[in-house]
Amino acid sequence: MVEQSIGKSVLRKEDMRFITGKGQYTDDINLRGQTYGYFVRSPYAHADIGDIDVSAAAGMPGVIAVLTGKQVAEDEIGGLPCGWMIHSKDGSEMKQPHHPVMAGSKVNYVGEPVALVIADSFVEAKNAAEMVDVDYMERDAVVYAETAQSAPIIHEGISANTCYEWELGEKDATEAALASAAHVTNYEFTNNRLIPNAMEPRAAIADFNTATEDLTLYTTSQNPHLVRLIMTAFIQLAPEHKLRVIAPDVGGGFGSKIFVYSEETALAWASMKLGIPIKWTAERSESFLADAHGRDHVTTAHLAMDEEGHFLGLKVKTTANMGAYLSTFASSVPTYLYGTLLAGQYKTPNIYVEVDAVFTNTAPVDAYRGAGRPEATFLLERIVELAARETGRDPVELRRINMIQPSEFPYQTPVALEYDTGDYEASLNRALKMADYDTFGERKAASEAKGKLRGIGFSCYIEACGLAPSQVAGQLGAGVGLWESGEVRVNPTGSVTVLTGTHSHGQGHETTFAQLVASRFGISVDDVEVVHGDTGKLDFGLGTYGSRSLAVGGSALSKAADKVVEKGRLIAAHLLDTDADKIDFDDGEYRVRDSNQAKTFQEIAFAAYVPHDYPLEELEPGLAEKAFYDPGNFTYPAGTHICEVEIDPETGVVEIDRFIAVDDFGTVINPMIVEGQVHGGIAQGIGQALLEGCVYDETGQLQTGSYMDYCMPRADDLPSFAVGLTSTPCTHNPVGAKGCGEAGAIGSPPAVINAITDAIGVRDIPMPATPEKIWRAIASTTRSAA
Amino acid sequence: MYDFNYHKPSSIDEAVALFIDLEDAVYLAGGHTLLPSLKLRLAAPTDVIDLAGIPGLGDIDYAGDDLTIGALTAHDDVATSPVVQSVIPALSALAAGIGDAQVRNRGTIGGSVANSDPAADYPAAVLGLDATLVTNQRSIAVDEFFTGMFETVLEEGELLTAIRFPKPEAAAYVKYPNPASRYATVGVFIARTTKGVRVAITGAAPSVFRATEMEAALNVDFSENALAGISLDADMMNEDLHASAEYRAHLCTVMARRAVAQLS
């Protein structure tokens, strides 16, 4: 079993079905009597709705019903809630506008659903949707975070379009540190808005059974239980025990499938209203318009240092664009997932951050791979780089002298978090070696000799994962607990069914969790089946996001497996006629210590289900255990990314010559899967740094609504990544794992921008750093030098 | 897409007759512009006339210093044809750089040229190589052919059947692709011919055009240096999210110099 134990790169069990086209995604499911929904969406960013005339659409071939936002309002369904309460500096609660399931009286972004057409076929629904006549009275649109607070009001009663004005840290102490510093570095920048672009667009089938009054919702979700809870408790669609949410194979989420959206909710409501199954699958254009976007922060920051380069204080002011409404977890992203990370790997004693969250007439903005932590890391690793250059220090050495040392853990930051463990220099040193940093100068000279510019950039990131200690999250405003459930069912023949409340949509849980459990029992991963994504099969679970699945969900499974082992020990003791404390369990065998008497795991399982010789008066039959695990702290993955670029000064085109990532994820179950996660994350981070940028024009029209204009990273945009691991296992969960899903996207963008600005000798270049921006920046340095 | 009637004629005459008879028909070659337009409901023809059933439109033929490529020849066939590779290697290289493998296997040279997309690659080669456009009615010199963005002199129903390229002394194509779409933001095709140097630029302006100032300079001195002082007028350039007019004008000179470098 050694080849399948923890730490081995077992091939992914799920891949054969995915790569042979046999995955079962929501759109692959077809129900008897299924109808199709198509949404009529607002073409305006900001407009009042007058009459909606559906008569022409209703008369079109195949049309079953046309439902509008006005009917949603009449039925009193919704609105869509935001699950995290943020309080402003003055103690007041954040302003949460009513978020209708479909707009009834006013639209607030382009693409907002206004009506739902249901027909016998997709084409008929779409044809009829074109005939829905909506009377819009256009208003001026509010589009950009920078100007939102002085723009016309979007939501009645929410002044200055401001959701909250939040703060964290010690203002006076930080300002005093800035005032007394030997040097202060200032940085103003925008963290560019992104569109998630999961490979599988969102889709749903709502199926109301008029006989049993059960509603089944198949949907592309990262957390089906959360969908059920919100639809029941907040939207009041159906009682929780009559609502089953199934998230089958899901083709990527990156955060965008955490949320409870208008479309899935409207579909569920319509199915209950009409008593028929209805399917909706987003077209890619709809995904661009109506999936929750990411990032979109405008920030000013000041970093204070003493004469030796020690950081004294960091003061930050960020304006975060929330879009038109608060998406499910939008409010937490620029606050507790952002401000709390501003210490990074450094011993900055004083930190103060203010965040104004503002509404605009754009699609809602919420968590996107990294969620707040990429924004914090970008700020920190850029301003540290600038500070090094301004004061003539080596950027590596400046980071090094400020790093928290291994002997200083647990380390309490000035922004609420307590880091449990880490060794930041170990990752830094390893990355420098892998990058051949010593010989960078030679490569730079070689590039110059052929007319190219070469630069190197560093990023030493930390993130907080393993969401989350429920009581801490609750104190900070979370509307839910953030524990996880796990169940280990040993079958009578000794094979195992594992049930987890997390959800795999590309992460490879069917392999990693099988490895975790199989290695505990000394059985093959092929004898373990992982079940997830169905509220009808599982205990409540919180789903997958925030790199939490192994650290929290794996820990629950680990505890459940412990219980199985212990119960098995009692059974073995009975069968072997000895005391339980004299029995060791190892490599699939219960053995009486210092003897050759043993029972296999399979024999124990059989005895548990066929209890003919069994201590029934003391022990229940069966061998299935569950556990609920609530983490004691966040986990803190950390590492160093190094990017080296070569730039063509004539065109501004960047070639990434090498990209090195050395990460400390604690205990790693499957290094191949972890490396894949890191690769994907880096690709997304490089996408943000070089290629991706969501653009709305001044009227709120999306300019980047297709792949012709929104530039996703492709394989040929990227080098072969060099990925390494260091390890300080998490101290407070039973697996020792920290989480690896987001690190790539968190660590990489500042490494890329630091490399580019190093190469061309400019202070800053906005993301995405397109060739034209770089060409212009080079031209400006040439002019200023001349 | 909206419903339409589908036709698959087996001759050019039949195709043209259908086009004239039908209410609002379009020809379908490789479909790489038409099908996305249909799917996005930007085009709504009553009838689609698929040219794939007409024999002979995908032939490549070299005779008497003229390379003739049938209008329905797929990009991949141009890219991998030993004849094209040997007679005009710059043309096969251009074809190999269009889109991705799926696009190259379906998209056709005739479809691309007849469409006159300002960001397509082929118009630069056709104009740069002084090609002749052969239709079911006539032969058209390329200098007369492209008239504007998505516009040519092709008349309603007139069917481009082949493109005839005179063999140049040498030719090169260098492009700067749009990072998102991979269409040409600027693509410069330079050919040395017996009648002089021709420089054709696609992507930069509303339609492919000849950079006559560059041609004149290169006719005097075929070297990178000859282009150093030439900057095209940004006012005639396209401007979009991906590249300003000024950047496009700058790229025209850079790409032209790189094409010359390949030929020097």
PDB file of C-alpha atoms in Angstrom, chain A residues 45 139 162 166 168 202 264 307 337 495 509 533 535 769 778-779:
ATOM      1  CA  ALA A  45     -26.850  49.665 -16.365  1.00  0.00           C
ATOM      2  CA  ARG A 139     -30.736  56.896 -15.607  1.00  0.00           C
ATOM      3  CA  THR A 162     -21.607  53.456   0.527  1.00  0.00           C
ATOM      4  CA  TRP A 166     -14.816  49.612   7.922  1.00  0.00           C
ATOM      5  CA  LEU A 168      -9.125  47.440  11.487  1.00  0.00           C
ATOM      6  CA  ARG A 202     -23.554  28.015 -14.463  1.00  0.00           C
ATOM      7  CA  GLU A 264     -31.067  29.381  -9.889  1.00  0.00           C
ATOM      8  CA  GLU A 307      16.889  53.657   9.153  1.00  0.00           C
ATOM      9  CA  LEU A 337     -10.274  38.299   4.096  1.00  0.00           C
ATOM     10  CA  SER A 495     -14.543  -1.391   1.231  1.00  0.00           C
ATOM     11  CA  HIS A 509     -11.088  15.144  -3.685  1.00  0.00           C
ATOM     12  CA  GLY A 533     -22.424  17.241  -3.609  1.00  0.00           C
ATOM     13  CA  THR A 535     -27.863  17.227   0.331  1.00  0.00           C
ATOM     14  CA  ALA A 769       0.354  45.051 -17.743  1.00  0.00           C
ATOM     15  CA  ILE A 778       9.517  52.382 -21.633  1.00  0.00           C
ATOM     16  CA  ALA A 779       8.965  55.373 -23.893  1.00  0.00           C
TER      17      ALA A 779
END
